[in-house]
Every structure is written in C-alpha cells, then in structure tokens.
Amino acid sequence: MMSKTCIITGASRGIGREIALTLADQGMNIVINYLGSQARAEETAAEVESRGGQALVVRGDVADFGESEKLIKACIDKFNRVDILINNAGITRDSLIMRMKEEDWDKVISTNLKGVFNCSRAAVRFMIKQKGGRIINIASVVGLTGNPGQANYAAAKAGIIGFTKALAKEVASRGILVNAVAPGYIQTEMTEALPVESKEKILKHIPLGRLGQPADIAEMVKFLSMEASYITGQVMVVDGGLTM
Amino acid sequence: MDIFAKVKEMIVEQLGVEEEEVKKETAFKDLNADSLDIVELVMAMEEEFDLEISDEQVEKIKTVGDVIQYLEANV
C-alpha cells in the first residue's frame, strides 16, 4: 500500500511533534513545518525516520500567505500528494484586554487563525484533484469557553471552529473531511508558562484528575486521520472532562 | 488557437462528460456541474489562458458559449 503523506504545521515541539511521531509509527510520510526552532525540527525529523516514516523539514511562517503556499508546494514536489493537513501551529500572547497590545492581538490572530486559512487554501486544491483528503485543525477548549487573559487566543480558536465547519461543508462532496480537535490543558512548553497556582486550580476542575499529555491529542488526530470516515465538521474535545 | 476545442477538452476532463454533450449552447447546470466544479474549471482556464477571471464574470457564465465569448474577447 502506498504511504500516506501528512503535513503538520508547528511540528518541532509540543503537540505537533507528538502527532508527527504517532503518524510516523503508522508509516506516513511527514512534512515537518517549523518557524523558530530548526534544531528541534530536525531532531523530530530524525525521530520520524527512525520510526519508518520519510520526513521533510520545511521552515515557513503560516501567518504568511506566500510561505504557506510554498510549504504545501514543497510537500507536493517531494511526495506528489497531500493526504492529510494538520493545522497545529499556534502561539500565545496573553494579557488582559485592557493591557493587550494591538500587536499581541494581530500576531495571535495571524498565526493561529489566518495560518489555518492560508495552509488549508493551498492544500485543498490538491485534495480536490485527488478526490480526497483530511484536514484537522487544532483548536482549544478556550475557543469554546473563553479564558481571561486570552481574548486573542480564544477568538482565534473559536474562529478555527467556524472555519472548520464552513470548509467541511464546501468540500464534503469531494471526499475531503475537515474536523477540529479542542485540547484542554495539555502538558507542553506552552502551558508550562502558566503560574503554579493557576495550574493547581485547573487540576481541581479536571474530572480525570490529571493534565493531558501530547499523546492524548495525537491519539485523536490519528483516529481522525486514518479512520473516522463518517465524521466531518466536528469539534472533538479532548480535555479530561474539563468542559462537560 | 481553437479556443472552443481547448475549452471542450477541459470540460470533458473536469466534468467527466462525453464530448458530444458539450456544445456552445449547453448550460453548465445541464452538465451537472456544481459550484466547486465551476471554480476548478475557472482556475484551470486561468492557468491555461494566462488570465484572471473575476468572480463577477464567473457569475455571468451560464453556458459553454459564455465562456468562449469571454475568452475570445480577453485572450
């Protein structure tokens, strides 16, 4: 059977890296996009290859329309197709609205929301030609519930959910499935930045009694990438019961 | 260049219809083209003829003849 090809944005660390490794275990070719951390992107690539997948590392800012097109093109040039796009790249610039700088708003919306548009737009025409594909957008429970200090992040993640549903309706007739995953509090460098007392407070509200691990998200992404042939336009919440 | 022949070829490929079905007076809806098919055709034509077709123009296109007419005027 021919190997499937998957593009993951922001795959040098955190949830993106874990998704890359999990899908590599399934024998997929993995395009690892990164912006800042080249050494770690290459380390992820080496790990992907040690697990039997082919890896391609592509630097590019998903907030940039042209760079996003180049990312998808690089995948097509190397692997001739794109079966799965995982829009995972995301940043935070937290502060209360009253103190939030315009730049912090713009940056988070550009990377987290416009980045999803940029990469999906570029990938979808190839998927339409292939008459199939999967797009999985990494949203957040914060996009469903809001969170003080994260108005920019919450708006971007809620935006991703609307985008997911609209695109799912547009391309369903071509066999392309579009879904979102909304992680709760997952132990990564991003949540590492939270103050200690806030982490303890959060823990009290998680029925399953622990923070999530990147592998918890990667499992869901694997399911949506490889199985789940009758699911589209959905938001899969993976949060240990936090938001029920 | 025979624009009609080229356009016919592209329509046959995109929509999977028979060549005899594609006449100048044929409406795209009678070829069972949905909105995505039209967008794909328009993008393929933009590439083939190296021009841009605006969304307003696309909305005016109903028949194969409309496309030919637009291309003949703009290529």
mmCIF file of C-alpha atoms in Angstrom:
data_model
loop_
_atom_site.group_PDB
_atom_site.id
_atom_site.type_symbol
_atom_site.label_atom_id
_atom_site.label_comp_id
_atom_site.label_asym_id
_atom_site.label_seq_id
_atom_site.Cartn_x
_atom_site.Cartn_y
_atom_site.Cartn_z
ATOM 1 C CA MET A 1 0.000 0.000 0.000
ATOM 2 C CA MET A 2 1.225 3.493 -0.821
ATOM 3 C CA SER A 3 2.315 5.578 2.171
ATOM 4 C CA LYS A 4 0.080 8.487 3.076
ATOM 5 C CA THR A 5 1.553 11.959 3.224
ATOM 6 C CA CYS A 6 0.825 14.344 6.038
ATOM 7 C CA ILE A 7 1.782 17.982 6.625
ATOM 8 C CA ILE A 8 1.953 19.180 10.229
ATOM 9 C CA THR A 9 2.451 22.861 10.953
ATOM 10 C CA GLY A 10 4.388 23.754 14.079
ATOM 11 C CA ALA A 11 5.759 20.236 14.387
ATOM 12 C CA SER A 12 9.122 20.865 16.024
ATOM 13 C CA ARG A 13 7.790 20.518 19.561
ATOM 14 C CA GLY A 14 4.789 20.037 21.817
ATOM 15 C CA ILE A 15 1.586 18.570 20.417
ATOM 16 C CA GLY A 16 2.755 18.919 16.783
ATOM 17 C CA ARG A 17 5.862 16.868 17.423
ATOM 18 C CA GLU A 18 3.883 14.142 19.166
ATOM 19 C CA ILE A 19 1.437 13.987 16.241
ATOM 20 C CA ALA A 20 4.388 13.656 13.840
ATOM 21 C CA LEU A 21 5.819 10.724 15.774
ATOM 22 C CA THR A 22 2.457 8.999 16.194
ATOM 23 C CA LEU A 23 1.686 9.199 12.467
ATOM 24 C CA ALA A 24 5.240 8.149 11.593
ATOM 25 C CA ASP A 25 4.562 4.968 13.564
ATOM 26 C CA GLN A 26 1.787 4.358 11.012
ATOM 27 C CA GLY A 27 4.314 4.571 8.182
ATOM 28 C CA MET A 28 3.266 8.003 6.943
ATOM 29 C CA ASN A 29 5.497 10.491 5.164
ATOM 30 C CA ILE A 30 5.643 13.549 7.382
ATOM 31 C CA VAL A 31 6.263 17.160 6.363
ATOM 32 C CA ILE A 32 7.505 18.943 9.465
ATOM 33 C CA ASN A 33 6.912 22.668 9.354
ATOM 34 C CA TYR A 34 8.553 24.964 11.888
ATOM 35 C CA LEU A 35 9.326 28.644 12.253
ATOM 36 C CA GLY A 36 11.808 29.222 15.075
ATOM 37 C CA SER A 37 13.385 26.037 16.267
ATOM 38 C CA GLN A 38 15.323 24.453 13.399
ATOM 39 C CA ALA A 39 17.442 22.137 15.554
ATOM 40 C CA ARG A 40 14.345 20.675 17.169
ATOM 41 C CA ALA A 41 12.526 20.331 13.858
ATOM 42 C CA GLU A 42 15.465 18.317 12.565
ATOM 43 C CA GLU A 43 15.505 16.265 15.723
ATOM 44 C CA THR A 44 11.791 15.500 15.172
ATOM 45 C CA ALA A 45 12.593 14.540 11.555
ATOM 46 C CA ALA A 46 15.323 12.152 12.684
ATOM 47 C CA GLU A 47 12.883 10.535 15.125
ATOM 48 C CA VAL A 48 10.221 10.245 12.378
ATOM 49 C CA GLU A 49 12.717 8.454 10.138
ATOM 50 C CA SER A 50 13.845 6.129 12.898
ATOM 51 C CA ARG A 51 10.195 5.056 13.160
ATOM 52 C CA GLY A 52 9.983 4.210 9.492
ATOM 53 C CA GLY A 53 8.405 7.355 8.019
ATOM 54 C CA GLN A 54 10.000 9.662 5.478
ATOM 55 C CA ALA A 55 10.448 13.218 6.752
ATOM 56 C CA LEU A 56 10.751 16.583 5.059
ATOM 57 C CA VAL A 57 11.568 19.664 7.131
ATOM 58 C CA VAL A 58 10.211 22.983 5.813
ATOM 59 C CA ARG A 59 10.740 26.320 7.525
ATOM 60 C CA GLY A 60 7.867 28.738 6.988
ATOM 61 C CA ASP A 61 5.600 31.211 8.738
ATOM 62 C CA VAL A 62 1.976 30.080 8.363
ATOM 63 C CA ALA A 63 0.875 33.659 9.040
ATOM 64 C CA ASP A 64 2.379 34.469 5.630
ATOM 65 C CA PHE A 65 0.187 33.577 2.640
ATOM 66 C CA GLY A 66 3.096 33.020 0.251
ATOM 67 C CA GLU A 67 5.147 30.967 2.691
ATOM 68 C CA SER A 68 2.150 28.750 3.370
ATOM 69 C CA GLU A 69 1.742 28.102 -0.368
ATOM 70 C CA LYS A 70 5.438 27.223 -0.549
ATOM 71 C CA LEU A 71 5.031 24.771 2.315
ATOM 72 C CA ILE A 72 2.267 22.867 0.525
ATOM 73 C CA LYS A 73 4.199 23.051 -2.753
ATOM 74 C CA ALA A 74 7.312 21.608 -1.104
ATOM 75 C CA CYS A 75 5.221 18.637 0.015
ATOM 76 C CA ILE A 76 3.775 18.105 -3.477
ATOM 77 C CA ASP A 77 7.236 18.384 -5.060
ATOM 78 C CA LYS A 78 8.657 15.729 -2.776
ATOM 79 C CA PHE A 79 5.771 13.310 -2.241
ATOM 80 C CA ASN A 80 3.440 14.136 -5.165
ATOM 81 C CA ARG A 81 0.393 14.451 -2.943
ATOM 82 C CA VAL A 82 -1.002 15.657 0.352
ATOM 83 C CA ASP A 83 -3.415 13.307 2.104
ATOM 84 C CA ILE A 84 -3.617 14.983 5.485
ATOM 85 C CA LEU A 85 -3.053 18.552 6.634
ATOM 86 C CA ILE A 86 -2.808 19.190 10.354
ATOM 87 C CA ASN A 87 -3.034 22.863 11.209
ATOM 88 C CA ASN A 88 -1.345 22.846 14.569
ATOM 89 C CA ALA A 89 0.944 25.904 14.637
ATOM 90 C CA GLY A 90 -0.063 28.303 17.368
ATOM 91 C CA ILE A 91 1.272 30.929 19.714
ATOM 92 C CA THR A 92 0.088 32.774 22.817
ATOM 93 C CA ARG A 93 0.477 36.432 23.781
ATOM 94 C CA ASP A 94 -1.563 36.530 26.979
ATOM 95 C CA SER A 95 -2.763 39.623 28.781
ATOM 96 C CA LEU A 96 -5.983 41.155 29.990
ATOM 97 C CA ILE A 97 -7.846 43.071 27.283
ATOM 98 C CA MET A 98 -7.192 46.413 28.996
ATOM 99 C CA ARG A 99 -3.465 45.776 28.701
ATOM 100 C CA MET A 100 -3.415 43.841 25.430
ATOM 101 C CA LYS A 101 -1.322 45.476 22.746
ATOM 102 C CA GLU A 102 -2.688 45.703 19.255
ATOM 103 C CA GLU A 103 0.350 43.774 18.091
ATOM 104 C CA ASP A 104 -0.421 40.905 20.503
ATOM 105 C CA TRP A 105 -3.926 40.659 19.090
ATOM 106 C CA ASP A 106 -2.738 40.768 15.469
ATOM 107 C CA LYS A 107 0.063 38.264 15.933
ATOM 108 C CA VAL A 108 -2.116 35.627 17.564
ATOM 109 C CA ILE A 109 -4.918 36.034 15.015
ATOM 110 C CA SER A 110 -2.439 35.918 12.110
ATOM 111 C CA THR A 111 -0.654 32.777 13.196
ATOM 112 C CA ASN A 112 -3.451 30.840 14.866
ATOM 113 C CA LEU A 113 -6.386 31.716 12.602
ATOM 114 C CA LYS A 114 -5.133 33.154 9.319
ATOM 115 C CA GLY A 115 -2.486 30.442 9.279
ATOM 116 C CA VAL A 116 -5.246 27.838 9.149
ATOM 117 C CA PHE A 117 -6.841 29.616 6.192
ATOM 118 C CA ASN A 118 -3.514 30.031 4.395
ATOM 119 C CA CYS A 119 -2.479 26.388 4.601
ATOM 120 C CA SER A 120 -5.966 24.963 4.007
ATOM 121 C CA ARG A 121 -6.480 27.136 0.940
ATOM 122 C CA ALA A 122 -3.225 25.968 -0.578
ATOM 123 C CA ALA A 123 -3.791 22.286 0.251
ATOM 124 C CA VAL A 124 -7.436 21.950 -0.664
ATOM 125 C CA ARG A 125 -6.964 22.321 -4.425
ATOM 126 C CA PHE A 126 -4.607 19.361 -4.437
ATOM 127 C CA MET A 127 -7.005 17.361 -2.284
ATOM 128 C CA ILE A 128 -9.860 18.175 -4.679
ATOM 129 C CA LYS A 129 -7.769 16.883 -7.592
ATOM 130 C CA GLN A 130 -7.001 13.745 -5.582
ATOM 131 C CA LYS A 131 -10.721 13.475 -4.740
ATOM 132 C CA GLY A 132 -9.973 13.004 -1.069
ATOM 133 C CA GLY A 133 -8.094 14.209 1.955
ATOM 134 C CA ARG A 134 -8.337 15.126 5.596
ATOM 135 C CA ILE A 135 -7.804 18.442 7.295
ATOM 136 C CA ILE A 136 -7.506 18.514 11.066
ATOM 137 C CA ASN A 137 -7.359 21.831 12.852
ATOM 138 C CA ILE A 138 -6.038 22.065 16.380
ATOM 139 C CA ALA A 139 -8.386 24.428 18.214
ATOM 140 C CA SER A 140 -8.689 24.643 22.014
ATOM 141 C CA VAL A 141 -11.308 24.374 24.746
ATOM 142 C CA VAL A 142 -10.510 28.045 25.300
ATOM 143 C CA GLY A 143 -12.246 28.663 21.949
ATOM 144 C CA LEU A 144 -15.403 27.116 23.431
ATOM 145 C CA THR A 145 -15.338 28.512 26.957
ATOM 146 C CA GLY A 146 -13.174 31.640 26.832
ATOM 147 C CA ASN A 147 -10.391 32.321 29.297
ATOM 148 C CA PRO A 148 -9.423 35.584 30.984
ATOM 149 C CA GLY A 149 -6.128 36.893 29.659
ATOM 150 C CA GLN A 150 -6.551 35.042 26.383
ATOM 151 C CA ALA A 151 -9.099 37.036 24.398
ATOM 152 C CA ASN A 152 -6.867 36.922 21.319
ATOM 153 C CA TYR A 153 -6.204 33.190 21.639
ATOM 154 C CA ALA A 154 -9.858 32.388 22.421
ATOM 155 C CA ALA A 155 -11.049 34.434 19.440
ATOM 156 C CA ALA A 156 -8.594 32.717 17.098
ATOM 157 C CA LYS A 157 -9.528 29.248 18.358
ATOM 158 C CA ALA A 158 -13.266 29.944 18.157
ATOM 159 C CA GLY A 159 -12.601 31.249 14.644
ATOM 160 C CA ILE A 160 -10.934 27.974 13.735
ATOM 161 C CA ILE A 161 -14.089 26.121 14.767
ATOM 162 C CA GLY A 162 -16.299 28.221 12.466
ATOM 163 C CA PHE A 163 -13.768 27.859 9.663
ATOM 164 C CA THR A 164 -13.691 24.083 10.134
ATOM 165 C CA LYS A 165 -17.453 23.801 9.711
ATOM 166 C CA ALA A 166 -17.613 26.100 6.693
ATOM 167 C CA LEU A 167 -14.796 24.303 4.887
ATOM 168 C CA ALA A 168 -16.228 20.892 5.814
ATOM 169 C CA LYS A 169 -19.456 21.857 4.030
ATOM 170 C CA GLU A 170 -17.629 23.236 0.983
ATOM 171 C CA VAL A 171 -15.517 20.182 0.267
ATOM 172 C CA ALA A 172 -17.544 17.253 1.595
ATOM 173 C CA SER A 173 -18.726 16.378 -1.916
ATOM 174 C CA ARG A 174 -15.095 15.752 -2.869
ATOM 175 C CA GLY A 175 -14.459 13.270 -0.094
ATOM 176 C CA ILE A 176 -12.470 15.720 1.995
ATOM 177 C CA LEU A 177 -13.136 15.564 5.733
ATOM 178 C CA VAL A 178 -12.443 18.596 7.903
ATOM 179 C CA ASN A 179 -12.509 18.395 11.681
ATOM 180 C CA ALA A 180 -11.156 20.230 14.692
ATOM 181 C CA VAL A 181 -9.651 18.911 17.899
ATOM 182 C CA ALA A 182 -10.055 21.039 21.021
ATOM 183 C CA PRO A 183 -7.428 20.114 23.599
ATOM 184 C CA GLY A 184 -7.883 21.058 27.234
ATOM 185 C CA TYR A 185 -4.816 21.640 29.405
ATOM 186 C CA ILE A 186 -2.030 19.638 27.858
ATOM 187 C CA GLN A 187 1.448 19.497 29.395
ATOM 188 C CA THR A 188 3.658 21.330 26.902
ATOM 189 C CA GLU A 189 6.018 24.283 26.923
ATOM 190 C CA MET A 190 3.015 26.477 26.104
ATOM 191 C CA THR A 191 1.171 25.572 29.314
ATOM 192 C CA GLU A 192 4.450 25.410 31.249
ATOM 193 C CA ALA A 193 4.315 29.203 31.183
ATOM 194 C CA LEU A 194 1.203 29.271 33.383
ATOM 195 C CA PRO A 195 1.683 30.316 37.016
ATOM 196 C CA VAL A 196 1.717 27.424 39.523
ATOM 197 C CA GLU A 197 -1.407 28.345 41.468
ATOM 198 C CA SER A 198 -3.428 28.574 38.268
ATOM 199 C CA LYS A 199 -2.310 25.045 37.332
ATOM 200 C CA GLU A 200 -3.498 23.700 40.679
ATOM 201 C CA LYS A 201 -6.798 25.479 40.271
ATOM 202 C CA ILE A 202 -7.252 23.965 36.826
ATOM 203 C CA LEU A 203 -6.420 20.488 38.095
ATOM 204 C CA LYS A 204 -9.301 20.711 40.569
ATOM 205 C CA HIS A 205 -11.686 21.164 37.648
ATOM 206 C CA ILE A 206 -10.448 18.238 35.587
ATOM 207 C CA PRO A 207 -12.602 15.191 36.463
ATOM 208 C CA LEU A 208 -9.949 12.778 35.247
ATOM 209 C CA GLY A 209 -7.559 14.343 37.767
ATOM 210 C CA ARG A 210 -4.543 14.991 35.596
ATOM 211 C CA LEU A 211 -3.300 17.358 32.924
ATOM 212 C CA GLY A 212 -3.393 15.922 29.409
ATOM 213 C CA GLN A 213 -0.334 14.675 27.577
ATOM 214 C CA PRO A 214 0.501 15.445 23.924
ATOM 215 C CA ALA A 215 -0.098 11.739 23.247
ATOM 216 C CA ASP A 216 -3.757 12.168 24.284
ATOM 217 C CA ILE A 217 -4.195 14.647 21.415
ATOM 218 C CA ALA A 218 -2.095 12.644 18.968
ATOM 219 C CA GLU A 219 -4.379 9.622 19.523
ATOM 220 C CA MET A 220 -7.412 11.656 18.491
ATOM 221 C CA VAL A 221 -5.589 13.093 15.478
ATOM 222 C CA LYS A 222 -4.578 9.594 14.423
ATOM 223 C CA PHE A 223 -8.204 8.472 14.645
ATOM 224 C CA LEU A 224 -9.398 11.431 12.561
ATOM 225 C CA SER A 225 -6.548 10.956 10.060
ATOM 226 C CA MET A 226 -6.853 7.248 9.430
ATOM 227 C CA GLU A 227 -10.292 6.065 10.487
ATOM 228 C CA ALA A 228 -13.394 8.168 11.185
ATOM 229 C CA SER A 229 -14.606 8.103 7.564
ATOM 230 C CA TYR A 230 -18.122 9.331 8.523
ATOM 231 C CA ILE A 231 -17.101 12.317 10.695
ATOM 232 C CA THR A 232 -16.771 15.821 9.305
ATOM 233 C CA GLY A 233 -17.252 19.379 10.550
ATOM 234 C CA GLN A 234 -16.928 18.280 14.181
ATOM 235 C CA VAL A 235 -15.024 19.539 17.185
ATOM 236 C CA MET A 236 -13.547 16.696 19.209
ATOM 237 C CA VAL A 237 -12.937 17.853 22.765
ATOM 238 C CA VAL A 238 -10.017 16.093 24.473
ATOM 239 C CA ASP A 239 -9.801 17.637 27.926
ATOM 240 C CA GLY A 240 -10.187 15.013 30.650
ATOM 241 C CA GLY A 241 -13.772 16.155 31.186
ATOM 242 C CA LEU A 242 -12.868 19.783 31.974
ATOM 243 C CA THR A 243 -15.624 21.401 29.897
ATOM 244 C CA MET A 244 -18.535 18.954 30.158
ATOM 245 C CA MET B 1 -5.663 28.588 -31.296
ATOM 246 C CA ASP B 2 -9.050 26.899 -31.363
ATOM 247 C CA ILE B 3 -10.456 28.094 -28.064
ATOM 248 C CA PHE B 4 -13.640 26.047 -28.346
ATOM 249 C CA ALA B 5 -11.725 22.802 -28.873
ATOM 250 C CA LYS B 6 -9.479 23.502 -25.876
ATOM 251 C CA VAL B 7 -12.371 24.513 -23.613
ATOM 252 C CA LYS B 8 -14.338 21.443 -24.670
ATOM 253 C CA GLU B 9 -11.365 19.248 -23.808
ATOM 254 C CA MET B 10 -11.096 20.864 -20.362
ATOM 255 C CA ILE B 11 -14.805 20.486 -19.648
ATOM 256 C CA VAL B 12 -14.784 16.829 -20.695
ATOM 257 C CA GLU B 13 -11.857 16.186 -18.377
ATOM 258 C CA GLN B 14 -13.203 18.139 -15.419
ATOM 259 C CA LEU B 15 -16.814 17.033 -15.519
ATOM 260 C CA GLY B 16 -16.344 13.568 -16.927
ATOM 261 C CA VAL B 17 -18.949 14.133 -19.674
ATOM 262 C CA GLU B 18 -18.977 12.974 -23.312
ATOM 263 C CA GLU B 19 -17.573 15.289 -25.968
ATOM 264 C CA GLU B 20 -20.883 15.291 -27.872
ATOM 265 C CA GLU B 21 -22.628 16.723 -24.811
ATOM 266 C CA VAL B 22 -20.517 19.887 -24.884
ATOM 267 C CA LYS B 23 -21.965 22.409 -27.350
ATOM 268 C CA LYS B 24 -21.811 26.196 -27.282
ATOM 269 C CA GLU B 25 -25.428 26.439 -26.150
ATOM 270 C CA THR B 26 -25.001 23.827 -23.407
ATOM 271 C CA ALA B 27 -25.607 25.179 -19.907
ATOM 272 C CA PHE B 28 -23.178 24.073 -17.219
ATOM 273 C CA LYS B 29 -26.007 23.047 -14.950
ATOM 274 C CA ASP B 30 -27.141 20.569 -17.593
ATOM 275 C CA LEU B 31 -23.671 19.022 -17.393
ATOM 276 C CA ASN B 32 -24.294 18.510 -13.670
ATOM 277 C CA ALA B 33 -21.510 20.913 -12.714
ATOM 278 C CA ASP B 34 -21.678 22.025 -9.087
ATOM 279 C CA SER B 35 -20.126 25.211 -7.718
ATOM 280 C CA LEU B 36 -16.807 23.518 -6.942
ATOM 281 C CA ASP B 37 -16.621 22.151 -10.499
ATOM 282 C CA ILE B 38 -17.097 25.670 -11.849
ATOM 283 C CA VAL B 39 -14.376 27.060 -9.560
ATOM 284 C CA GLU B 40 -11.998 24.309 -10.614
ATOM 285 C CA LEU B 41 -12.758 24.887 -14.304
ATOM 286 C CA VAL B 42 -12.256 28.628 -13.928
ATOM 287 C CA MET B 43 -8.908 28.079 -12.189
ATOM 288 C CA ALA B 44 -7.804 25.636 -14.886
ATOM 289 C CA MET B 45 -8.770 28.150 -17.599
ATOM 290 C CA GLU B 46 -6.978 30.982 -15.845
ATOM 291 C CA GLU B 47 -3.870 28.828 -15.884
ATOM 292 C CA GLU B 48 -4.298 27.598 -19.461
ATOM 293 C CA PHE B 49 -5.029 31.012 -20.991
ATOM 294 C CA ASP B 50 -2.927 33.046 -18.566
ATOM 295 C CA LEU B 51 -5.605 35.493 -17.472
ATOM 296 C CA GLU B 52 -7.751 36.277 -14.482
ATOM 297 C CA ILE B 53 -11.491 35.754 -14.487
ATOM 298 C CA SER B 54 -13.193 37.824 -11.791
ATOM 299 C CA ASP B 55 -15.944 36.436 -9.567
ATOM 300 C CA GLU B 56 -18.415 38.855 -11.189
ATOM 301 C CA GLN B 57 -17.566 37.399 -14.587
ATOM 302 C CA VAL B 58 -17.881 33.868 -13.276
ATOM 303 C CA GLU B 59 -21.396 34.610 -12.051
ATOM 304 C CA LYS B 60 -22.409 35.676 -15.559
ATOM 305 C CA ILE B 61 -21.241 32.418 -17.087
ATOM 306 C CA LYS B 62 -24.175 30.110 -17.726
ATOM 307 C CA THR B 63 -23.324 28.275 -20.940
ATOM 308 C CA VAL B 64 -20.224 26.966 -22.651
ATOM 309 C CA GLY B 65 -20.720 29.731 -25.235
ATOM 310 C CA ASP B 66 -20.461 32.390 -22.492
ATOM 311 C CA VAL B 67 -17.006 31.087 -21.624
ATOM 312 C CA ILE B 68 -15.867 31.002 -25.250
ATOM 313 C CA GLN B 69 -17.111 34.535 -25.762
ATOM 314 C CA TYR B 70 -15.261 35.807 -22.699
ATOM 315 C CA LEU B 71 -12.055 34.050 -23.622
ATOM 316 C CA GLU B 72 -12.176 35.235 -27.241
ATOM 317 C CA ALA B 73 -12.551 38.803 -26.041
ATOM 318 C CA ASN B 74 -9.785 38.608 -23.441
ATOM 319 C CA VAL B 75 -7.088 36.189 -24.581
#
